[in-house]
Coordinates of C-alpha atoms in Angstrom, one line a residue:
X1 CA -0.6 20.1 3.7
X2 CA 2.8 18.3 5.0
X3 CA 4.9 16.5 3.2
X4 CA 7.0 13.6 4.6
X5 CA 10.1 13.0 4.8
X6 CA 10.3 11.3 1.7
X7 CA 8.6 12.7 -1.8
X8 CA 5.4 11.1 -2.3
X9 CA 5.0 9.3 -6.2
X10 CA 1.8 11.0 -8.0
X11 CA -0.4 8.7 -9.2
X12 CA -0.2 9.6 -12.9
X13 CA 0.8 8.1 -16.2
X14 CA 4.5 9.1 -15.0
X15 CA 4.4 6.6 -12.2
X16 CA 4.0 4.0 -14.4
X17 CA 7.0 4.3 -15.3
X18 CA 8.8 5.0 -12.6
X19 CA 6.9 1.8 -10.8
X20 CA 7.4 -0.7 -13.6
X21 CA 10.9 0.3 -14.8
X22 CA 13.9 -0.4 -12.8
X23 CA 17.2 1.4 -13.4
X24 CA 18.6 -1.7 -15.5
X25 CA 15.0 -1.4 -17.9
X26 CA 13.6 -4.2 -15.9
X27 CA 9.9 -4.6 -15.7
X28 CA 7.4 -4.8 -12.1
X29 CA 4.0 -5.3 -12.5
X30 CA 3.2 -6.8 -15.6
X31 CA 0.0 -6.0 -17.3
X32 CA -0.9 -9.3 -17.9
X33 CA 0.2 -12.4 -16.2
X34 CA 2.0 -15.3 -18.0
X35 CA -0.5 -17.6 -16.9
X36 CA -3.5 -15.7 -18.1
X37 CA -5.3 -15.3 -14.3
X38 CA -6.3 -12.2 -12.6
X39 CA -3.7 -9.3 -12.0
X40 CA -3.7 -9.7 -8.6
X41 CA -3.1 -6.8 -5.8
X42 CA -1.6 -7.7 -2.1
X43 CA -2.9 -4.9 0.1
X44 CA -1.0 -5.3 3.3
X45 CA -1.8 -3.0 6.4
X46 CA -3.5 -2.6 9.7
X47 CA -7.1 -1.6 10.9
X48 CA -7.2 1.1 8.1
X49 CA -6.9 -2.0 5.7
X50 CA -8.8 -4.4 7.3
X51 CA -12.0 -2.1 7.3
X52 CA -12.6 -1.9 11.1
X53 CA -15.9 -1.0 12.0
X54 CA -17.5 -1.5 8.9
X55 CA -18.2 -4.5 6.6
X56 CA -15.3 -6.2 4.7
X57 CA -16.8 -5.5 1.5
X58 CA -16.6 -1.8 2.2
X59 CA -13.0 -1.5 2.7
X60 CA -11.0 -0.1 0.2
X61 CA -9.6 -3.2 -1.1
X62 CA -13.1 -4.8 -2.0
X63 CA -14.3 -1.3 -3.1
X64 CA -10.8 -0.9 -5.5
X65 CA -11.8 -4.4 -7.2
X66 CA -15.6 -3.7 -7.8
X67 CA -14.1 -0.4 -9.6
X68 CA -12.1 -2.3 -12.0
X69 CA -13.8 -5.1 -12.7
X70 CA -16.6 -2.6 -13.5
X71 CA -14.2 -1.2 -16.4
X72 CA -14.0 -4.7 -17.8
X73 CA -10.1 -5.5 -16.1
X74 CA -9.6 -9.1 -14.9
X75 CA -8.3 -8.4 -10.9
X76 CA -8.2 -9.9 -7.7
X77 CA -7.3 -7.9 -4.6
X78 CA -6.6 -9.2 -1.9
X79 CA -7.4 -8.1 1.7
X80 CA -4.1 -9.2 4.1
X81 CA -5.0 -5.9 6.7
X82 CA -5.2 -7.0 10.2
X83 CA -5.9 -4.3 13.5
X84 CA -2.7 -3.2 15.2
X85 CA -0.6 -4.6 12.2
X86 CA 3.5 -2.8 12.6
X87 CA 6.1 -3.4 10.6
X88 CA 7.3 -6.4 12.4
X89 CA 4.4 -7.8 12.5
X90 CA 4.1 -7.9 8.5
X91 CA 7.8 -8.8 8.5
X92 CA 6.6 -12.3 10.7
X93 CA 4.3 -13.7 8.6
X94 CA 5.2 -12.6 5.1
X95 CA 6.3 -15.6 4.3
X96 CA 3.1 -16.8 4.3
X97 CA 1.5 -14.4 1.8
X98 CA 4.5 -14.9 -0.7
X99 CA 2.9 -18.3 -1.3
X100 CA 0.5 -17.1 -3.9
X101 CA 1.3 -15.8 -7.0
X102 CA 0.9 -11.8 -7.2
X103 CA 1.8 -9.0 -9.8
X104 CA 1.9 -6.0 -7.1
X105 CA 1.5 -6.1 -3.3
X106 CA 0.6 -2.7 -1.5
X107 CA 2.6 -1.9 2.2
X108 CA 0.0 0.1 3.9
X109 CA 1.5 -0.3 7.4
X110 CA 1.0 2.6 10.1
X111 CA 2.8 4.0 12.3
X112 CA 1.5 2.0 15.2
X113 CA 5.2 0.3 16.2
X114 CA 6.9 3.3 16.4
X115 CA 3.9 4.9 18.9
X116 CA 4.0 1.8 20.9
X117 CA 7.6 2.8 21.3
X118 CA 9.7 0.4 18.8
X119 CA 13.2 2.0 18.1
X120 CA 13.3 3.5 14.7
X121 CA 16.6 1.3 14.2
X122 CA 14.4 -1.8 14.8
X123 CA 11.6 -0.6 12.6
X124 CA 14.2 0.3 9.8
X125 CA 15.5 -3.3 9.9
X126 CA 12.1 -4.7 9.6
X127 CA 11.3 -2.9 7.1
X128 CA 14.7 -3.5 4.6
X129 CA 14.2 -7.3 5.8
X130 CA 10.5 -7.5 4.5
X131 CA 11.4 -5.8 1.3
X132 CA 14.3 -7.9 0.7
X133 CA 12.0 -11.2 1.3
X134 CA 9.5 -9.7 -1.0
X135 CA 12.0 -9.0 -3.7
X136 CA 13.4 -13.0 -3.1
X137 CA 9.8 -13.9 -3.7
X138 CA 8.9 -12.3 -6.5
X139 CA 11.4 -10.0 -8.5
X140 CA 9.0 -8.6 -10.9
X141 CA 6.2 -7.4 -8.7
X142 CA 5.1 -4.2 -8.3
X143 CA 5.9 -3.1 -4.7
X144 CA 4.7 -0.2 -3.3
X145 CA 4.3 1.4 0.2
X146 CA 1.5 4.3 1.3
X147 CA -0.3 4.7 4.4
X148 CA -4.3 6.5 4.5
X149 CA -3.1 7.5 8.6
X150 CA -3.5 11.6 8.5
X151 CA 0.0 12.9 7.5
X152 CA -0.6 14.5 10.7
X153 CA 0.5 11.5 11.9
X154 CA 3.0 10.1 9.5
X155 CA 4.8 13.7 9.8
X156 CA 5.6 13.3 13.4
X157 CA 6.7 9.4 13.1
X158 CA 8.4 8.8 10.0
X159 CA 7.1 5.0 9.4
X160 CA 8.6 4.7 5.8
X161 CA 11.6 3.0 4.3
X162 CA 14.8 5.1 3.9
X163 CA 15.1 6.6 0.4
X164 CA 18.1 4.4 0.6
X165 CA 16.2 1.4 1.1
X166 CA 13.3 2.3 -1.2
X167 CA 15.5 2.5 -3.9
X168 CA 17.6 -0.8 -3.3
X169 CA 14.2 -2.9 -3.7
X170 CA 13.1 -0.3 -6.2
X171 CA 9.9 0.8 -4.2
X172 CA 7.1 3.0 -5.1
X173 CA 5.9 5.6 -2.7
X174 CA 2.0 6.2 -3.1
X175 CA 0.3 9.3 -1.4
X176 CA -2.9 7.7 0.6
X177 CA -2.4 9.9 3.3
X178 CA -6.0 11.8 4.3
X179 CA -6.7 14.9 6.8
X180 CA -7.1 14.6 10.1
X181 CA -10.3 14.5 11.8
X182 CA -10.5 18.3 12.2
X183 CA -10.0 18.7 8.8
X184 CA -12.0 16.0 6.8
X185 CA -14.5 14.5 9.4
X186 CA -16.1 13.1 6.8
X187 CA -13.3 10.5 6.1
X188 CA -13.5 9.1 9.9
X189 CA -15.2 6.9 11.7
X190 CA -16.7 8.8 15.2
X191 CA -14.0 7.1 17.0
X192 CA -11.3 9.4 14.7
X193 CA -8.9 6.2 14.2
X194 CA -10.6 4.3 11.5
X195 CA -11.7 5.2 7.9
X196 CA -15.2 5.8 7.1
X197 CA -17.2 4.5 4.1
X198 CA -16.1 7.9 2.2
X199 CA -12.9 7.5 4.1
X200 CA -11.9 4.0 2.1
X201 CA -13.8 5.3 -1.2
X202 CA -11.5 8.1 -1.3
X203 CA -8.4 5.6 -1.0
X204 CA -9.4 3.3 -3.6
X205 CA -10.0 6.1 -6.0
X206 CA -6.7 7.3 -5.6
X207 CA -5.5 3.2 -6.2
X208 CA -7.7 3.0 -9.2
X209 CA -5.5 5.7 -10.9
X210 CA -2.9 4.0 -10.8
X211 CA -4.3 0.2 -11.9
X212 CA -5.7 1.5 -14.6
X213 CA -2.9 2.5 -15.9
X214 CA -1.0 -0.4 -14.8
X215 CA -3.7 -2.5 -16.7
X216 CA -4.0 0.0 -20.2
X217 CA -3.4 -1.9 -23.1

C-alpha cells in the first residue's frame, strides 16, 4: 500500500497524545465538556461523508455514534458531508458550523478541487485559511484531517495540508484511506465512487479507535 506524502497518525493510544497535547502541554479534545453535554464530533467532507446512495443513518458518522453510545459514552456526531464538497467549499461556509459548540471536528475533504483543476496554490490557501478560522473558533478542539478516497487517489493529488501548516494549527492526520475498487470491491458502491455499507463500517471502526480513547476515563 502507498503512503502519502505526509505520514499518516495510527490510531492508537499514542495518538492521543500526540492529538490532545500541543507543543506548549496544551490540551485539544477534552474528555469531557465543561458544560457536562455530549462530546461532540464535526465530520466535515463530501459524498463519502454525506453517505450518497444509501440512507443517512448508514453513513459512517451515524454508524460511529451508535458504536459509542453502545459502550455507554455520551456523543453526538455530527453529519456536515455534502456531494462534491472541496476545500473551498468547506472554507465558505465554515463559519457557519463554528456556531455550535464542539470538542473535535473531522476534515474529510477529497480531492475533488484539485481534479476539477483548482491550483494546488489555491487549495493550499484554502486550506491554512480554514484551519486558522477553526483554531479562532475553538482553540481547544481536536482537529483532525483524513480522507476514505482510495490512496490511489490521494497519492496522485496531494489534497492535505502542508506538514508546515499541519503543525502551525497543530493537526492530526488520520489514515481512512480504503483500496480501490479492484482491490476491495466490497467497500464500493457499483458505481466505484461512493462507500458501501461495509465501506463506511470500516471507516467508523477505524474512528471508534480513536474516541474511545479520547473518551477513557
Amino acid at each position: 500500500m502507498k503512503k502519502s506524502r505526509i505520514g499518516l497518525v495510527v490510531l492508537s493510544g499514542l495518538c492521543w497524545l500526540v492529538a490532545c497535547t500541543n507543543p506548549a502541554g496544551e490540551q485539544r479534545g477534552k474528555v469531557v465538556p465543561e458544560d457536562g453535554l455530549p462530546w461532540k464530533l464535526i465530520c466535515l467532507g463530501d459524498g463519502l461523508t454525506a453517505g450518497v446512495g444509501l440512507p443517512p443513518e448508514e453513513a459512517y458518522p451515524a454508524v460511529l455514534a451508535r458504536q459509542l453510545i453502545a459502550r455507554g459514552k455520551r456523543v453526538k456526531i455530527v453529519n456536515a458531508g455534502i456531494k462534491g464538497e472541496t476545500v473551498a467549499g468547506a472554507n465558505a461556509r465554515i463559519e457557519w458550523l463554528l456556531q455550535q459548540r464542539f470538542q473535535a471536528i473531522l476534515l474529510a475533504l477529497g480531492p475533488a478541487g484539485l481534479a476539477a483543476g483548482e491550483e494546488e496554490a489555491s487549495l493550499a490557501t484554502n486550506w491554512k485559511q480554514l484551519l486558522e478560522k477553526i483554531r479562532n473558533a475553538n482553540p481547544t478542539a481536536l482537529l483532525l484531517v483524513g480522507n476514505p478516497a482510495p490512496y490511489e487517489i490521494t497519492d496522485q493529488l496531494h489534497n492535505f495540508p502542508s506538514e508546515e501548516v499541519l503543525n502551525k494549527y497543530n493537526v492530526v492526520l488520520v489514515d481512512l484511506t480504503l483500496p480501490p475498487v479492484a482491490e476491495s470491491l466490497a467497500f464500493w458502491l457499483p458505481d466505484g465512487k461512493y462507500l458501501s455499507r461495509a465501506g463506511h463500517q470500516e471507516v467508523a471502526l477505524r474512528l471508534e479507535k480513536l474516541c474511545l480513547s479520547l473518551l477513557c476515563e
